[in-house]
PDB file of C-alpha atoms in Angstrom:
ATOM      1  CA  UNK H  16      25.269   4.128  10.061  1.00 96.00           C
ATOM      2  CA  UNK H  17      23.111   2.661   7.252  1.00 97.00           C
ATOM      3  CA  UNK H  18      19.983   4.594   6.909  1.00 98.00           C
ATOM      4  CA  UNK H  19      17.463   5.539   4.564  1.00 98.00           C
ATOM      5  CA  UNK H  20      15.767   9.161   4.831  1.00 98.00           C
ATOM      6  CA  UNK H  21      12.362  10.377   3.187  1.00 98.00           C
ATOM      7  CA  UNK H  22      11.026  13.658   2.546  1.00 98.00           C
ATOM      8  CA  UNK H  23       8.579  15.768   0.275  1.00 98.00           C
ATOM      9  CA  UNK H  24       5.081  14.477   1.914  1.00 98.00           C
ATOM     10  CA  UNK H  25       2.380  17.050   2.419  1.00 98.00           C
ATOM     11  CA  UNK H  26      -1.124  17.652   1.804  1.00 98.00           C
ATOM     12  CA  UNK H  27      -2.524  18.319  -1.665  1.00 98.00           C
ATOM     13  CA  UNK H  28      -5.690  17.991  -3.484  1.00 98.00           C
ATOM     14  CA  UNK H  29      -7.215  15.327  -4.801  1.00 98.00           C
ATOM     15  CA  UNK H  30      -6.331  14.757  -8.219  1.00 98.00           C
ATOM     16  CA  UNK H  31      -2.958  16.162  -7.652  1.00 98.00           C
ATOM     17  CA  UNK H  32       0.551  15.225  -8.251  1.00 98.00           C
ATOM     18  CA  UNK H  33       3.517  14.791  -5.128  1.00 98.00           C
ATOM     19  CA  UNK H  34       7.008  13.971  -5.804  1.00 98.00           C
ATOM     20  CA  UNK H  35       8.281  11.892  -2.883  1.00 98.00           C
ATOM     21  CA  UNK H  36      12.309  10.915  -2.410  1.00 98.00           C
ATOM     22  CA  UNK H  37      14.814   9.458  -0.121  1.00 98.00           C
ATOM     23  CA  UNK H  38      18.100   9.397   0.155  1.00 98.00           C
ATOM     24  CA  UNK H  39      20.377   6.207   1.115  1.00 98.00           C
ATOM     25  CA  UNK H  40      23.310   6.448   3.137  1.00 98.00           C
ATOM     26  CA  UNK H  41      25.785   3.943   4.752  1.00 98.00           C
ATOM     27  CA  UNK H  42      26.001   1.405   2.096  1.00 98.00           C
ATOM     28  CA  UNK H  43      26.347   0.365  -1.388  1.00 98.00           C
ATOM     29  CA  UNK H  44      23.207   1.596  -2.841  1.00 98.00           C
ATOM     30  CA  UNK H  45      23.636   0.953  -6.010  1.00 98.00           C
ATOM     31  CA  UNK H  46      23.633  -2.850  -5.555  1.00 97.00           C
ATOM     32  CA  UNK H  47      20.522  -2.941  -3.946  1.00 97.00           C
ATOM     33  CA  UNK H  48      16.823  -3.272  -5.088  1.00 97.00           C
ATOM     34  CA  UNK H  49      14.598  -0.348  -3.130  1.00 98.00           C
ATOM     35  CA  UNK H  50      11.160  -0.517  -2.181  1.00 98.00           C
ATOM     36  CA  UNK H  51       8.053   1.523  -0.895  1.00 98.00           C
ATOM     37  CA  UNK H  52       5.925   0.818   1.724  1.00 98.00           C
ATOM     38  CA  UNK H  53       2.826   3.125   2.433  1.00 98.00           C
ATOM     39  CA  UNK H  54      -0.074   2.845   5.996  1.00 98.00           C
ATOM     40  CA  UNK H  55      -3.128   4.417   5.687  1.00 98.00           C
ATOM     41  CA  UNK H  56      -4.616   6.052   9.311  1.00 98.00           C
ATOM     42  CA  UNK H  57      -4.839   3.270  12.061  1.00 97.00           C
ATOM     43  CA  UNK H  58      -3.994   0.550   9.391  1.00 98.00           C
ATOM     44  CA  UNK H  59      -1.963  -1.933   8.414  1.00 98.00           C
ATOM     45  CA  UNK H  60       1.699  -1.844   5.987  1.00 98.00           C
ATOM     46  CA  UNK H  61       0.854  -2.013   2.384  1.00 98.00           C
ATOM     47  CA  UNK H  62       3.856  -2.639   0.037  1.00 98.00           C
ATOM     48  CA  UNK H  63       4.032  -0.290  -3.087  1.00 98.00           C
ATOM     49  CA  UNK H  64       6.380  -0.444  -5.698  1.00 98.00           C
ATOM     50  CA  UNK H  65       9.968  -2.041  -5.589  1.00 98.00           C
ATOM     51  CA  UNK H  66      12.878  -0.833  -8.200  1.00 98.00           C
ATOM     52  CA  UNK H  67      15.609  -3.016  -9.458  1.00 97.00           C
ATOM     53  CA  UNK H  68      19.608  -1.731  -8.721  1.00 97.00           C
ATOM     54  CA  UNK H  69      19.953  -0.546 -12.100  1.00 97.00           C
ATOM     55  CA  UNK H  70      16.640   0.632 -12.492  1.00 97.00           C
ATOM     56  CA  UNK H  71      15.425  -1.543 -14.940  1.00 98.00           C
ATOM     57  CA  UNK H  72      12.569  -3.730 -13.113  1.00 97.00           C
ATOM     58  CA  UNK H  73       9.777  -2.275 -11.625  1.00 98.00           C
ATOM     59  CA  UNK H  74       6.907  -3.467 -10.021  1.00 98.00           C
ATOM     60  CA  UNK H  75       4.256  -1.752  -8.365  1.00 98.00           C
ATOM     61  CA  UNK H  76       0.960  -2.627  -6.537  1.00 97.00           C
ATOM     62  CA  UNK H  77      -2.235  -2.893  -8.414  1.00 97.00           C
ATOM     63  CA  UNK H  78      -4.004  -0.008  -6.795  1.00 98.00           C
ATOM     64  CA  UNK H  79      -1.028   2.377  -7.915  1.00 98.00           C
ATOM     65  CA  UNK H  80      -0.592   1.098 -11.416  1.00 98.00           C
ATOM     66  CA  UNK H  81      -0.583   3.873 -14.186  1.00 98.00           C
ATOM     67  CA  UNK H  82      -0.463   6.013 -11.480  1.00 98.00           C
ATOM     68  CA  UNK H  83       2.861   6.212  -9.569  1.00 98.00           C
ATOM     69  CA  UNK H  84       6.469   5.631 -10.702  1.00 98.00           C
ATOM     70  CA  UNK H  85       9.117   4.572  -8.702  1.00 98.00           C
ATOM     71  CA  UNK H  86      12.540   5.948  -9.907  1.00 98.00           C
ATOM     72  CA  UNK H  87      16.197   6.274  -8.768  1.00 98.00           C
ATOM     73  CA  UNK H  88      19.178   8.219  -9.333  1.00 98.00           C
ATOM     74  CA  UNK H  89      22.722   6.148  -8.400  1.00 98.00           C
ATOM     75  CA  UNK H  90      25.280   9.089  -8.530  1.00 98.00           C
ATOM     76  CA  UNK H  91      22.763  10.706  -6.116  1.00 98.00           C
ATOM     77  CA  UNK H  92      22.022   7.451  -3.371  1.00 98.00           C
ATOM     78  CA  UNK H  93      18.565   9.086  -3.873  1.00 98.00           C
ATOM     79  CA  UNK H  94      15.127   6.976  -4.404  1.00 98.00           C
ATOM     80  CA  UNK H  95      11.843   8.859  -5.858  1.00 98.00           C
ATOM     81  CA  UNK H  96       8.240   7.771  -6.086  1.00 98.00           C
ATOM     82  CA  UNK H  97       6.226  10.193  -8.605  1.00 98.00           C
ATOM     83  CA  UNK H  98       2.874  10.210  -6.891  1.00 98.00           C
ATOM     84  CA  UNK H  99       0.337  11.204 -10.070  1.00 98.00           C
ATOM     85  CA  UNK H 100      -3.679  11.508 -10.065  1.00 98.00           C
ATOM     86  CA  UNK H 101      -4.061  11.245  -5.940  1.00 98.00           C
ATOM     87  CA  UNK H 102      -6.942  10.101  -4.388  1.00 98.00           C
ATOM     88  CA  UNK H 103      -8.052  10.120  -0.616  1.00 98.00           C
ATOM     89  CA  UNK H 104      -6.959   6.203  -0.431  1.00 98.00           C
ATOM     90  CA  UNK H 105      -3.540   7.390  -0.808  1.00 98.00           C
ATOM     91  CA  UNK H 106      -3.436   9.387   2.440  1.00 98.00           C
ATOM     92  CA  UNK H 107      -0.606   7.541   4.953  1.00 98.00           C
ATOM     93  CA  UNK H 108       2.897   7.376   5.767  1.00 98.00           C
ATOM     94  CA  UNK H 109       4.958   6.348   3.094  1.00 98.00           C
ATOM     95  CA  UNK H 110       8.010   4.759   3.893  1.00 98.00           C
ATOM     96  CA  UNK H 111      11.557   3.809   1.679  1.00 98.00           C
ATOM     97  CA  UNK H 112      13.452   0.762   2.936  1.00 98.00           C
ATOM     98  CA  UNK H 113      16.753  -1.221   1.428  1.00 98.00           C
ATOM     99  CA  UNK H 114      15.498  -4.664   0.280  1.00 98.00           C
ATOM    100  CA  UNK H 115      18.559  -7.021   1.023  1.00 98.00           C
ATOM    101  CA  UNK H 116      18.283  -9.850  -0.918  1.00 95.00           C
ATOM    102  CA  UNK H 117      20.144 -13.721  -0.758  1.00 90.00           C
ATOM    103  CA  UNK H 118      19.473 -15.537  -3.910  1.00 86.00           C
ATOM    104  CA  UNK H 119      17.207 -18.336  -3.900  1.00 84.00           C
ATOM    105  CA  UNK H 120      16.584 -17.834  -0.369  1.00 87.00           C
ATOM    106  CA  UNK H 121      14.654 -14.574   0.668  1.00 94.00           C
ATOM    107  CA  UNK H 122      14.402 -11.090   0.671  1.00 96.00           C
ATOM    108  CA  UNK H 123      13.679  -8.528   3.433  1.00 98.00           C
ATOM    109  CA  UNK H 124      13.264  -4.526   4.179  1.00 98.00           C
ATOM    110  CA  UNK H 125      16.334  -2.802   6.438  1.00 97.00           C
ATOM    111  CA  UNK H 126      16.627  -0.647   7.553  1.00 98.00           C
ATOM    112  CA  UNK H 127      13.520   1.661   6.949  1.00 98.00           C
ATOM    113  CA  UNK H 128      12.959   5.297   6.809  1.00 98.00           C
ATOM    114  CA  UNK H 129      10.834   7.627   9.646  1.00 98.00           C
ATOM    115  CA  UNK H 130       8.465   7.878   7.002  1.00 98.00           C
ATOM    116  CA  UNK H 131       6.682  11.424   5.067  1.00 98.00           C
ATOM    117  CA  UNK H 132       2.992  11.680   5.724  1.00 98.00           C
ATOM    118  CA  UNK H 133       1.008  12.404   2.232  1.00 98.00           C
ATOM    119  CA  UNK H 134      -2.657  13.565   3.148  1.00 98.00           C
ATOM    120  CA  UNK H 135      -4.840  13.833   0.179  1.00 98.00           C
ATOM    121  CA  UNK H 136      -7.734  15.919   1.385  1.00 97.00           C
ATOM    122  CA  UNK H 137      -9.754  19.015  -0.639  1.00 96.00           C
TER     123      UNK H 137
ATOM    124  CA  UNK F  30      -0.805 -12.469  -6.233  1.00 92.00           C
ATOM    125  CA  UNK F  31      -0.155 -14.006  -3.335  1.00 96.00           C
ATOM    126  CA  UNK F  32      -2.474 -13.491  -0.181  1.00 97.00           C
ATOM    127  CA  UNK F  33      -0.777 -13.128   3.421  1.00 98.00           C
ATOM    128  CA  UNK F  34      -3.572 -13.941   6.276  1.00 98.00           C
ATOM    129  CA  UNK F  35      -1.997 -13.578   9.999  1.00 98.00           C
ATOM    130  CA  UNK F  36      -3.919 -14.208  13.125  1.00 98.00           C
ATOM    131  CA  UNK F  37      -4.752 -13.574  15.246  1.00 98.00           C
ATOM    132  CA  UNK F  38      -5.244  -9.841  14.664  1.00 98.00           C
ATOM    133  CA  UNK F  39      -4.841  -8.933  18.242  1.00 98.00           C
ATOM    134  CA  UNK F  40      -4.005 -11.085  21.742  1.00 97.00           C
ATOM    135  CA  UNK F  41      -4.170  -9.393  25.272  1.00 97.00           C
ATOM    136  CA  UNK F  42      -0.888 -11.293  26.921  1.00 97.00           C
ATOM    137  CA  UNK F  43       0.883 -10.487  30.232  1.00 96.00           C
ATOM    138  CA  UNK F  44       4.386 -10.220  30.500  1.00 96.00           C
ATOM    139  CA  UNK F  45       6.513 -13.468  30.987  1.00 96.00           C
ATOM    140  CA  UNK F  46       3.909 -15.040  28.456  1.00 97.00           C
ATOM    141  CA  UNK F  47       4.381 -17.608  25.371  1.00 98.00           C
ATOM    142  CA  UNK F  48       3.592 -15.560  22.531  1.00 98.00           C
ATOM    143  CA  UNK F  49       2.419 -17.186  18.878  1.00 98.00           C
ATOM    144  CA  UNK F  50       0.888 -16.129  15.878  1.00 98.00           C
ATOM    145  CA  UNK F  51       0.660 -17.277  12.533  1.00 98.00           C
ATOM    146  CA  UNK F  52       0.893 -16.572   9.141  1.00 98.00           C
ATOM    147  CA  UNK F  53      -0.200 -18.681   6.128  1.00 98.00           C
ATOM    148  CA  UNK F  54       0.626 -17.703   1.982  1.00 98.00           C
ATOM    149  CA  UNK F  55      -2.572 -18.299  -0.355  1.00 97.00           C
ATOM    150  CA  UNK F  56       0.156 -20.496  -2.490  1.00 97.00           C
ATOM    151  CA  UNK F  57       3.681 -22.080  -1.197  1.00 97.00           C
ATOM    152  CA  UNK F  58       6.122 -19.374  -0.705  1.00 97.00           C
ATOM    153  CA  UNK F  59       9.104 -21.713   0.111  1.00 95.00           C
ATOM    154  CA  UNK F  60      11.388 -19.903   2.994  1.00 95.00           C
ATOM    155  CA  UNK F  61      10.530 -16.560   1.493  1.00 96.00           C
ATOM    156  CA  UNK F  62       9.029 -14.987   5.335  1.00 98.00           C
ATOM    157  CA  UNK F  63       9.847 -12.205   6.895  1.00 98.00           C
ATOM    158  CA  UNK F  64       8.836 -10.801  10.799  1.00 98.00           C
ATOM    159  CA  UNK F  65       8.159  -7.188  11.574  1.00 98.00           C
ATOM    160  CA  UNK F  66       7.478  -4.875  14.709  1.00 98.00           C
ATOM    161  CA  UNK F  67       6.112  -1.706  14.764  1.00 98.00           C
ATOM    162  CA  UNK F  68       5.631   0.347  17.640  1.00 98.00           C
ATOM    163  CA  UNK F  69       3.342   3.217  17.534  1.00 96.00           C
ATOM    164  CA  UNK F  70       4.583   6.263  15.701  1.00 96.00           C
ATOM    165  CA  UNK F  71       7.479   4.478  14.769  1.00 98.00           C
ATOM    166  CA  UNK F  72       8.674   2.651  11.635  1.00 98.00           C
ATOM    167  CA  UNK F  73       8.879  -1.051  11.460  1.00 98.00           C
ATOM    168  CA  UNK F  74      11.463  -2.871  12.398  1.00 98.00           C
ATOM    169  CA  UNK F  75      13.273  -6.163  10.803  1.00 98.00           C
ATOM    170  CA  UNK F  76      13.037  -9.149  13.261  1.00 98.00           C
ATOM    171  CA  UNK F  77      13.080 -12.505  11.487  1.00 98.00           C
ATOM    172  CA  UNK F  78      14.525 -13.009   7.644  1.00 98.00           C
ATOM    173  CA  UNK F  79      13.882 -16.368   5.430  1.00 97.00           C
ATOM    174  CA  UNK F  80      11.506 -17.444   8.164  1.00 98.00           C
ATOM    175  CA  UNK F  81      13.430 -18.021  10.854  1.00 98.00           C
ATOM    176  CA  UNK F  82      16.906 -16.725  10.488  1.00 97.00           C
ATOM    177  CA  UNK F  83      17.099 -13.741  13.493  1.00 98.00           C
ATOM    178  CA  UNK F  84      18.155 -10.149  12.764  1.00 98.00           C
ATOM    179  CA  UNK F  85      21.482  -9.002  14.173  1.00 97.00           C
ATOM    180  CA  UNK F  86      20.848  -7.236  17.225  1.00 97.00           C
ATOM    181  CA  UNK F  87      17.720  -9.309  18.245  1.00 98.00           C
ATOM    182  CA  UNK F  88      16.575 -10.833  20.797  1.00 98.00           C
ATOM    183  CA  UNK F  89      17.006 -14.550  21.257  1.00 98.00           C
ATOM    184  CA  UNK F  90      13.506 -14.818  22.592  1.00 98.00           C
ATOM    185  CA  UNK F  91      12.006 -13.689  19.097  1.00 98.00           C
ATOM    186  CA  UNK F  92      11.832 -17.279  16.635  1.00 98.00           C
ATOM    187  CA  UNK F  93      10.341 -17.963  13.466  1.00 98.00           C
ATOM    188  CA  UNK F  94       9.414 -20.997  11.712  1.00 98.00           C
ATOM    189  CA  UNK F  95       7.296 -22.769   9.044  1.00 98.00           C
ATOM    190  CA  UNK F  96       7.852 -23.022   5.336  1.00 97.00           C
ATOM    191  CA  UNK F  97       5.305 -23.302   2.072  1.00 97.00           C
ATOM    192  CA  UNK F  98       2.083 -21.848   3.169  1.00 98.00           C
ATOM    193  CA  UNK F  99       2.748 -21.590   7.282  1.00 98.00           C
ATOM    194  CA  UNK F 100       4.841 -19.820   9.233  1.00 98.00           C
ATOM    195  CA  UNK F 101       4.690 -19.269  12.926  1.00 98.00           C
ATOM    196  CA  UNK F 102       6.184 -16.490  14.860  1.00 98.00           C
ATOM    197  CA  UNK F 103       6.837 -17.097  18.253  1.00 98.00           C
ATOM    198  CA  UNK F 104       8.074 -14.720  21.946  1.00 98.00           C
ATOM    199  CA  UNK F 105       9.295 -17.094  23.896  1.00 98.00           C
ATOM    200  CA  UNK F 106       8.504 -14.605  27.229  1.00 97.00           C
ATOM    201  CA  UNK F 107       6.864 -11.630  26.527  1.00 97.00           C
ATOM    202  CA  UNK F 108       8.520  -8.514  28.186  1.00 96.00           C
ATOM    203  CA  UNK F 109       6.989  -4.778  28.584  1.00 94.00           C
ATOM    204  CA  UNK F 110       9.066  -3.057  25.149  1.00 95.00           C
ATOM    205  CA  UNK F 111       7.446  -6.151  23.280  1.00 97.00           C
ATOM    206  CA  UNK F 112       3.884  -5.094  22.955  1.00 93.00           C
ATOM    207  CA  UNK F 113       3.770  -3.476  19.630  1.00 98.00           C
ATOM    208  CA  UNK F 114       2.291  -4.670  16.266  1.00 98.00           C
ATOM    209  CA  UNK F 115       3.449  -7.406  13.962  1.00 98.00           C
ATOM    210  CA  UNK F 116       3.736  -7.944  10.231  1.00 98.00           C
ATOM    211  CA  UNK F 117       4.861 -11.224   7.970  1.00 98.00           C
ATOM    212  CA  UNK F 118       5.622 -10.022   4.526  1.00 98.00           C
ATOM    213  CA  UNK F 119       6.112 -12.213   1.908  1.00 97.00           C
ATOM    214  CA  UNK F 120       9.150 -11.601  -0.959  1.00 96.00           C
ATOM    215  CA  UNK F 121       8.741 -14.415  -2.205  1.00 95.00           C
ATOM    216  CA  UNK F 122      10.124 -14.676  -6.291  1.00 89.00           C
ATOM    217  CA  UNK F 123       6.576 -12.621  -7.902  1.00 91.00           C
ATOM    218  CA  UNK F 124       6.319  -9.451  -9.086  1.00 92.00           C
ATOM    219  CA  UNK F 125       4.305  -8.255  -6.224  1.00 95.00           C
ATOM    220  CA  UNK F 126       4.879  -8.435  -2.517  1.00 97.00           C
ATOM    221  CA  UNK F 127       2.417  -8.254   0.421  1.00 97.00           C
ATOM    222  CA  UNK F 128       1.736  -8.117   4.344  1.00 98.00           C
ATOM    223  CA  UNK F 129       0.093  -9.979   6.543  1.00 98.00           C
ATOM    224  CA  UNK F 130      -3.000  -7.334   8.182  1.00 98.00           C
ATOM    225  CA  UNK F 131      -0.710  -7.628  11.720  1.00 98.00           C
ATOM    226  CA  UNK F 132      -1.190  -8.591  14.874  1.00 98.00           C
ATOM    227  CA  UNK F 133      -1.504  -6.079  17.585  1.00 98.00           C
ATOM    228  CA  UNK F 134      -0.094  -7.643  21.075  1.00 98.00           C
ATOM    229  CA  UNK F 135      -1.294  -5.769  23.973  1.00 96.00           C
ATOM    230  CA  UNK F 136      -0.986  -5.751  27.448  1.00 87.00           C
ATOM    231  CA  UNK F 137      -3.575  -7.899  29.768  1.00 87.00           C
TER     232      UNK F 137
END
């Protein structure tokens, strides 16, 4: 089965650091871009950072900026997002998904993960 | 970056209903339109890709169209497992990608 599974959420302090992963099974991961997708409480899907195949684009959300890193590790089918300076806006579920992509047509998110829940609360 | 606005944000429908909502880019976005559900406590799930081509595995009554700035996703007859919360998402060739704010469809 192709699936993608996070862990490491949890509650810490504001102004602290998490270290979130996933890990990819089922397919070829290293020939596919990865993204993050976080919801807040009772809201909607925000999209956070995407990472290139080889790891050498990244893009990330404005709000996030300076603040998170995505990363990956190929030999490992694993997928990290380095979660730096938290603030209470960051609370939600945070979710990894495969981004399959046809060129010069479209890209989308499958499968996705259950999700970690990261609560940023003093 | 490009803005995603969906509406409407929710719709009380019954089941056997025509179900519609749209989604409109702040700038043309080509074919590059995506369709998600989410139920509660659950993680979305892939319906429509490149506007209107349907995910293995879906339903035929799920459909997707548009292209540029509007895009219209569409339940042909609304059945009980279908009330749940939709998403368009963009992917279109920018740095940044974004959601629409969803659509909740519940029951009437």
């Amino acid at each position: 089965d192709v699936q993608v599974v996070e862990s490491g959420g949890g509650l810490v302090q504001p102004g602290g650091s998490l270290r979130l992963s996933c890990v990819a099974s089922g397919f070829m991961y290293s020939t596919h871009w990865m993204t993050w997708v976080r919801q807040a409480p009772g809201k909607g899907l925000e999209w956070v950072a995407r990472i290139k195949h080889d790891g050498s684009e990244k893009y990330y959300v404005d709000s996030v900026k300076g603040r998170f890193i995505i990363s990956r590790d190929n030999a490992k089918n694993s997928l990290y997002l380095q979660m730096n300076s938290l603030r209470a806006e960051d609370t939600g579920i945070y979710y990894c998904a495969r981004v399959i992509t046809m060129i010069g047509i479209c890209s989308w998110l499958d499968p996705w993960g259950q999700g970690t829940l990261v609560t940023v609360s003093s | 970056d490009i803005q995603m606005t969906q509406s409407p944000s929710s719709l009380s429908a019954s089941v056997g209903d025509r179900v519609t909502i749209t989604c409109r880019a702040s700038q043309s976005i080509s074919g590059y339109l995506n369709w998600y559900q989410q139920k509660p406590g659950k993680a979305p799930k892939l319906l429509i890709y490149a506007a209107s081509s349907l995910q293995t595995g879906v339903p035929s009554r799920f459909s997707g169209s548009g292209s540029g700035t509007d895009f219209t996703f569409t339940i042909s007859s609304l059945k009980p497992e279908d009330f749940a919360t939709y998403y368009c998402q963009h992917s279109y060739t920018t740095p940044t990608w974004t959601f629409g704010q969803g659509t909740k469809v519940e029951i009437k």
